[in-house]
Tab-separated table of C-alpha atoms in Angstrom:
chain	number	residue	atom	x	y	z
A	1	MET	CA	78.136	-138.786	134.077
A	2	VAL	CA	75.006	-140.427	135.517
A	3	THR	CA	72.998	-139.757	132.345
A	4	SER	CA	75.706	-141.263	130.162
A	5	GLU	CA	75.846	-144.337	132.398
A	6	TRP	CA	72.142	-145.000	131.922
A	7	LYS	CA	72.602	-144.448	128.216
A	8	TRP	CA	75.510	-146.919	128.128
A	9	GLU	CA	73.259	-149.547	129.668
A	10	ALA	CA	70.441	-148.890	127.212
A	11	LEU	CA	72.736	-148.982	124.187
A	12	SER	CA	74.546	-152.123	125.327
A	13	ALA	CA	71.349	-154.009	126.133
A	14	ALA	CA	69.764	-153.000	122.812
A	15	ALA	CA	72.925	-154.080	120.979
A	16	CYS	CA	72.904	-157.518	122.623
A	17	GLU	CA	69.256	-158.006	121.702
A	18	ALA	CA	69.886	-156.865	118.121
A	19	TYR	CA	72.872	-159.188	117.771
A	20	GLU	CA	70.919	-162.197	119.024
A	21	THR	CA	68.120	-161.498	116.536
A	22	VAL	CA	70.443	-161.249	113.517
A	23	ARG	CA	70.359	-157.457	113.271
A	24	TRP	CA	74.117	-157.341	113.418
A	25	ARG	CA	74.583	-153.979	111.646
A	26	GLU	CA	72.338	-152.334	114.217
A	27	ALA	CA	74.163	-154.147	117.018
A	28	CYS	CA	77.558	-152.999	115.804
A	29	HIS	CA	76.355	-149.396	115.520
A	30	LEU	CA	74.986	-149.468	119.077
A	31	TRP	CA	78.133	-151.101	120.467
A	32	ASP	CA	80.254	-148.429	118.820
A	33	ARG	CA	78.169	-145.686	120.436
A	34	ALA	CA	78.411	-147.426	123.823
A	35	ARG	CA	82.185	-147.666	123.417
A	36	GLU	CA	82.392	-143.897	122.990
A	37	LEU	CA	80.542	-143.429	126.278
A	38	ALA	CA	82.699	-146.027	128.026
A	39	ALA	CA	85.816	-143.978	127.260
A	40	ASP	CA	84.642	-141.443	129.865
A	41	LEU	CA	84.143	-144.033	132.619
A	42	PRO	CA	86.684	-144.186	135.460
A	43	ALA	CA	89.764	-146.351	135.031
A	44	GLY	CA	89.082	-149.860	136.280
A	45	ASP	CA	85.337	-149.688	135.680
A	46	PRO	CA	84.479	-153.139	134.247
A	47	ARG	CA	82.055	-151.606	131.738
A	48	ARG	CA	85.103	-150.365	129.851
A	49	ALA	CA	86.161	-153.992	129.385
A	50	ALA	CA	82.653	-154.999	128.318
A	51	SER	CA	82.605	-152.298	125.641
A	52	ALA	CA	86.074	-153.229	124.356
A	53	SER	CA	85.015	-156.873	124.107
A	54	ASN	CA	81.758	-156.059	122.315
A	55	PHE	CA	83.613	-153.775	119.918
A	56	GLY	CA	85.839	-156.732	119.118
A	57	ILE	CA	82.748	-158.528	117.827
A	58	THR	CA	82.015	-155.659	115.412
A	59	LEU	CA	85.514	-156.049	114.021
A	60	PHE	CA	85.200	-159.839	113.911
A	61	THR	CA	81.958	-159.708	111.936
A	62	ALA	CA	83.599	-157.246	109.521
A	63	GLY	CA	86.450	-159.699	108.934
A	64	GLN	CA	89.055	-157.360	110.458
A	65	MET	CA	90.841	-160.101	112.398
A	66	PRO	CA	94.073	-158.303	113.417
A	67	ASP	CA	92.023	-155.374	114.747
A	68	ALA	CA	89.583	-157.736	116.450
A	69	ARG	CA	92.500	-159.479	118.129
A	70	ALA	CA	93.775	-156.146	119.437
A	71	ALA	CA	90.314	-155.217	120.761
A	72	PHE	CA	89.830	-158.517	122.587
A	73	GLU	CA	93.350	-158.411	124.039
A	74	ASP	CA	92.672	-154.871	125.227
A	75	ALA	CA	89.443	-156.121	126.829
A	76	VAL	CA	91.292	-158.907	128.669
A	77	ALA	CA	93.650	-156.323	130.170
A	78	LEU	CA	90.711	-154.120	131.141
A	79	TRP	CA	88.967	-157.057	132.815
A	80	ALA	CA	92.023	-157.467	135.038
A	81	SER	CA	91.550	-153.866	136.152
A	82	GLY	CA	87.874	-154.629	136.711
A	83	LEU	CA	88.738	-157.453	139.099
A	84	ALA	CA	90.858	-155.002	141.083
A	85	TRP	CA	87.984	-152.482	141.001
A	86	ILE	CA	85.791	-154.973	142.867
A	87	ASP	CA	88.112	-154.673	145.879
A	88	THR	CA	87.233	-150.982	146.167
A	89	MET	CA	83.614	-150.924	144.928
A	90	GLU	CA	80.947	-149.674	147.296
A	91	MET	CA	79.001	-152.605	148.708
A	92	SER	CA	75.322	-151.848	149.241
A	93	VAL	CA	72.954	-154.068	151.207
A	94	ALA	CA	71.865	-157.006	149.053
A	95	ALA	CA	68.581	-156.409	147.245
A	96	ARG	CA	65.487	-158.502	148.082
A	97	SER	CA	66.977	-159.749	151.372
A	98	SER	CA	64.657	-160.923	154.121
A	99	VAL	CA	64.593	-159.074	157.456
A	100	PHE	CA	66.559	-161.958	158.978
A	101	HIS	CA	69.261	-161.804	156.323
A	102	LEU	CA	69.441	-158.010	156.578
A	103	ARG	CA	70.052	-158.266	160.320
A	104	MET	CA	72.644	-160.992	159.881
A	105	GLU	CA	74.429	-158.952	157.224
A	106	GLN	CA	74.513	-155.913	159.474
A	107	ARG	CA	75.913	-157.976	162.364
A	108	HIS	CA	78.575	-159.670	160.234
A	109	MET	CA	79.224	-156.931	157.692
A	110	ALA	CA	82.896	-157.711	157.030
A	111	SER	CA	82.269	-161.400	156.362
A	112	TYR	CA	79.252	-160.735	154.149
A	113	GLN	CA	81.080	-158.153	152.111
A	114	ALA	CA	84.120	-160.394	151.643
A	115	PHE	CA	81.821	-163.177	150.428
A	116	ARG	CA	79.983	-160.870	148.027
A	117	ARG	CA	83.229	-159.477	146.614
A	118	SER	CA	84.390	-163.034	146.002
A	119	ARG	CA	81.124	-163.875	144.230
A	120	ASN	CA	81.368	-160.702	142.166
A	121	LYS	CA	84.836	-161.694	141.022
A	122	ASP	CA	83.558	-165.119	140.004
A	123	LEU	CA	80.802	-163.438	138.017
A	124	LEU	CA	83.264	-161.163	136.253
A	125	ARG	CA	85.518	-164.106	135.432
A	126	GLY	CA	82.561	-165.530	133.536
A	127	SER	CA	82.650	-162.491	131.257
A	128	ILE	CA	86.412	-162.750	130.943
A	129	ALA	CA	85.725	-166.277	129.675
A	130	LEU	CA	83.486	-164.872	126.922
A	131	THR	CA	86.163	-162.425	125.802
A	132	LYS	CA	88.857	-165.110	125.797
A	133	PHE	CA	86.616	-167.426	123.796
A	134	ASN	CA	86.047	-164.650	121.255
A	135	LEU	CA	89.790	-164.055	121.108
A	136	ALA	CA	90.358	-167.774	120.508
A	137	LEU	CA	88.077	-167.656	117.461
A	138	VAL	CA	90.132	-164.789	116.069
A	139	LYS	CA	93.330	-166.752	116.616
A	140	TYR	CA	91.929	-169.687	114.662
A	141	HIS	CA	91.389	-167.282	111.760
A	142	LEU	CA	94.983	-166.099	112.146
A	143	ASN	CA	96.272	-169.721	112.102
A	144	LEU	CA	97.348	-169.583	115.731
A	145	ASP	CA	95.636	-172.865	116.528
A	146	ARG	CA	97.661	-173.899	119.575
A	147	GLU	CA	97.111	-170.553	121.291
A	148	ALA	CA	93.422	-170.711	120.375
A	149	ASP	CA	93.028	-174.212	121.837
A	150	GLU	CA	94.595	-173.102	125.123
A	151	LEU	CA	92.320	-170.054	125.285
A	152	ILE	CA	89.168	-172.084	124.675
A	153	GLU	CA	90.097	-174.602	127.361
A	154	GLU	CA	90.752	-171.752	129.785
A	155	SER	CA	87.497	-169.998	128.887
A	156	ILE	CA	85.516	-173.202	129.467
A	157	ARG	CA	87.055	-173.644	132.922
A	158	LEU	CA	86.294	-170.042	133.857
A	159	ARG	CA	82.744	-170.144	132.527
A	160	ARG	CA	81.907	-173.462	134.188
A	161	THR	CA	83.015	-172.130	137.587
A	162	SER	CA	81.224	-168.815	137.126
A	163	CYS	CA	77.909	-169.784	135.571
A	164	GLY	CA	77.268	-173.402	136.434
A	165	ALA	CA	75.277	-175.878	134.422
A	166	THR	CA	72.439	-173.847	132.898
A	167	ASP	CA	74.137	-171.278	130.705
A	168	PRO	CA	73.521	-171.019	126.937
A	169	GLN	CA	76.877	-169.319	126.290
A	170	PHE	CA	78.671	-172.158	128.069
A	171	ALA	CA	76.828	-174.654	125.873
A	172	THR	CA	78.057	-172.848	122.745
A	173	MET	CA	81.619	-172.920	124.023
A	174	LEU	CA	81.397	-176.660	124.687
A	175	GLN	CA	79.946	-177.370	121.243
A	176	VAL	CA	82.643	-175.388	119.467
A	177	PHE	CA	85.460	-177.058	121.375
A	178	SER	CA	83.857	-180.443	120.780
A	179	ALA	CA	83.963	-179.820	117.035
A	180	ARG	CA	87.587	-178.750	117.333
A	181	LEU	CA	88.533	-181.889	119.280
A	182	GLU	CA	86.777	-184.098	116.745
A	183	SER	CA	88.743	-182.440	113.938
A	184	LEU	CA	91.902	-183.418	115.824
A	185	GLY	CA	90.773	-187.042	116.099
A	186	ARG	CA	90.014	-186.791	119.826
A	187	ARG	CA	86.545	-188.288	119.514
A	188	CYS	CA	86.205	-189.438	123.133
A	189	ASP	CA	86.969	-185.974	124.494
A	190	ALA	CA	84.612	-184.440	121.925
A	191	ASP	CA	81.790	-186.768	122.963
A	192	GLY	CA	82.216	-185.683	126.577
A	193	HIS	CA	81.677	-182.028	125.703
A	194	ASP	CA	78.776	-182.908	123.400
A	195	ALA	CA	77.081	-184.760	126.250
A	196	GLU	CA	77.501	-181.869	128.669
A	197	ALA	CA	76.244	-179.129	126.344
A	198	PRO	CA	72.520	-180.093	126.257
A	199	ARG	CA	72.342	-179.937	130.058
A	200	CYS	CA	73.157	-176.221	129.797
A	201	LEU	CA	70.089	-175.657	127.618
A	202	CYS	CA	67.440	-177.010	129.987
A	203	GLU	CA	64.153	-175.262	130.682
A	204	THR	CA	65.651	-173.191	133.514
A	205	ALA	CA	68.366	-171.667	131.312
A	206	LYS	CA	67.984	-167.910	130.812
A	207	THR	CA	69.504	-165.498	128.350
A	208	ARG	CA	71.963	-162.974	129.721
A	209	LEU	CA	69.493	-160.171	129.033
A	210	ALA	CA	66.832	-161.981	131.056
A	211	VAL	CA	69.207	-162.481	133.968
A	212	TRP	CA	70.307	-158.840	133.746
A	213	THR	CA	66.694	-157.654	133.866
A	214	SER	CA	65.854	-159.794	136.891
A	215	GLU	CA	69.008	-159.217	138.975
A	216	ARG	CA	69.927	-155.560	138.451
A	217	PRO	CA	69.301	-153.196	141.401
A	218	SER	CA	66.810	-150.431	140.701
A	219	GLU	CA	69.271	-147.690	141.671
A	220	LEU	CA	72.509	-146.833	139.917
A	221	CYS	CA	75.138	-148.246	142.266
A	222	ASP	CA	78.419	-150.118	141.963
A	223	GLN	CA	76.640	-153.468	142.078
A	224	ARG	CA	74.488	-152.451	139.120
A	225	ARG	CA	77.593	-151.239	137.271
A	226	LEU	CA	79.228	-154.620	137.846
A	227	LEU	CA	76.177	-156.590	136.712
A	228	ALA	CA	75.866	-154.428	133.608
A	229	ALA	CA	79.432	-155.255	132.634
A	230	ALA	CA	78.971	-158.949	133.360
A	231	TYR	CA	75.621	-159.512	131.661
A	232	LEU	CA	75.941	-157.118	128.727
A	233	THR	CA	79.127	-158.700	127.355
A	234	ALA	CA	78.386	-160.775	124.268
A	235	LEU	CA	79.724	-164.025	122.865
A	236	VAL	CA	80.401	-164.262	119.141
A	237	HIS	CA	77.320	-166.008	117.742
A	238	GLY	CA	77.734	-169.398	116.153
A	239	ARG	CA	76.226	-168.209	112.889
A	240	ASP	CA	79.205	-165.876	112.454
A	241	PHE	CA	81.854	-168.584	112.511
A	242	MET	CA	80.275	-172.043	112.110
């Protein structure tokens, strides 16, 4: 199992990089292989949700909208199980902590762990936002515009809370919804999203792969499994629908 987990990470990271650099056939092939490995992961493991969501993108890019909808809806359900998994995940001592913080964490273990579980859930909700945004795009293709609008608004709320103001994926979500609002004649609302989007693309903004590389623990632990699921979940690229 451990070997396949490392392989899942490698495949998923390579797929995200390939997708961002317009090698979408390679990305889809790698995501499909990662999905096969994810099927053997324990129930509730959030990497299962990440793989289902990424597989939805392969179907989206192939124009298979009903199947893509099913994949993204399956991913949303799996993310719910992932949130529950966080309540039982093994909490290791935070990486790169100072001696002071290590001592404080040991003295107040219950409080620290409750805080970290809460933060982990916020992080995972950010990936749920990506999946729901992807699902909204599918619903636009299926002429389910009202449902799609509600999903995009929800995904923006989730992503804003999870990732803050310097997130490229959040900027894409804002830009897409701005265009949608303008098409509905809601120019003032559209301008608000347009104004917020550039602030997410400042010099401090990092790609998800860059954040994954810098934050992942060196050992294979539950925290690394969680971060892999959160940071290796992709957003449908603008070139594929705009």
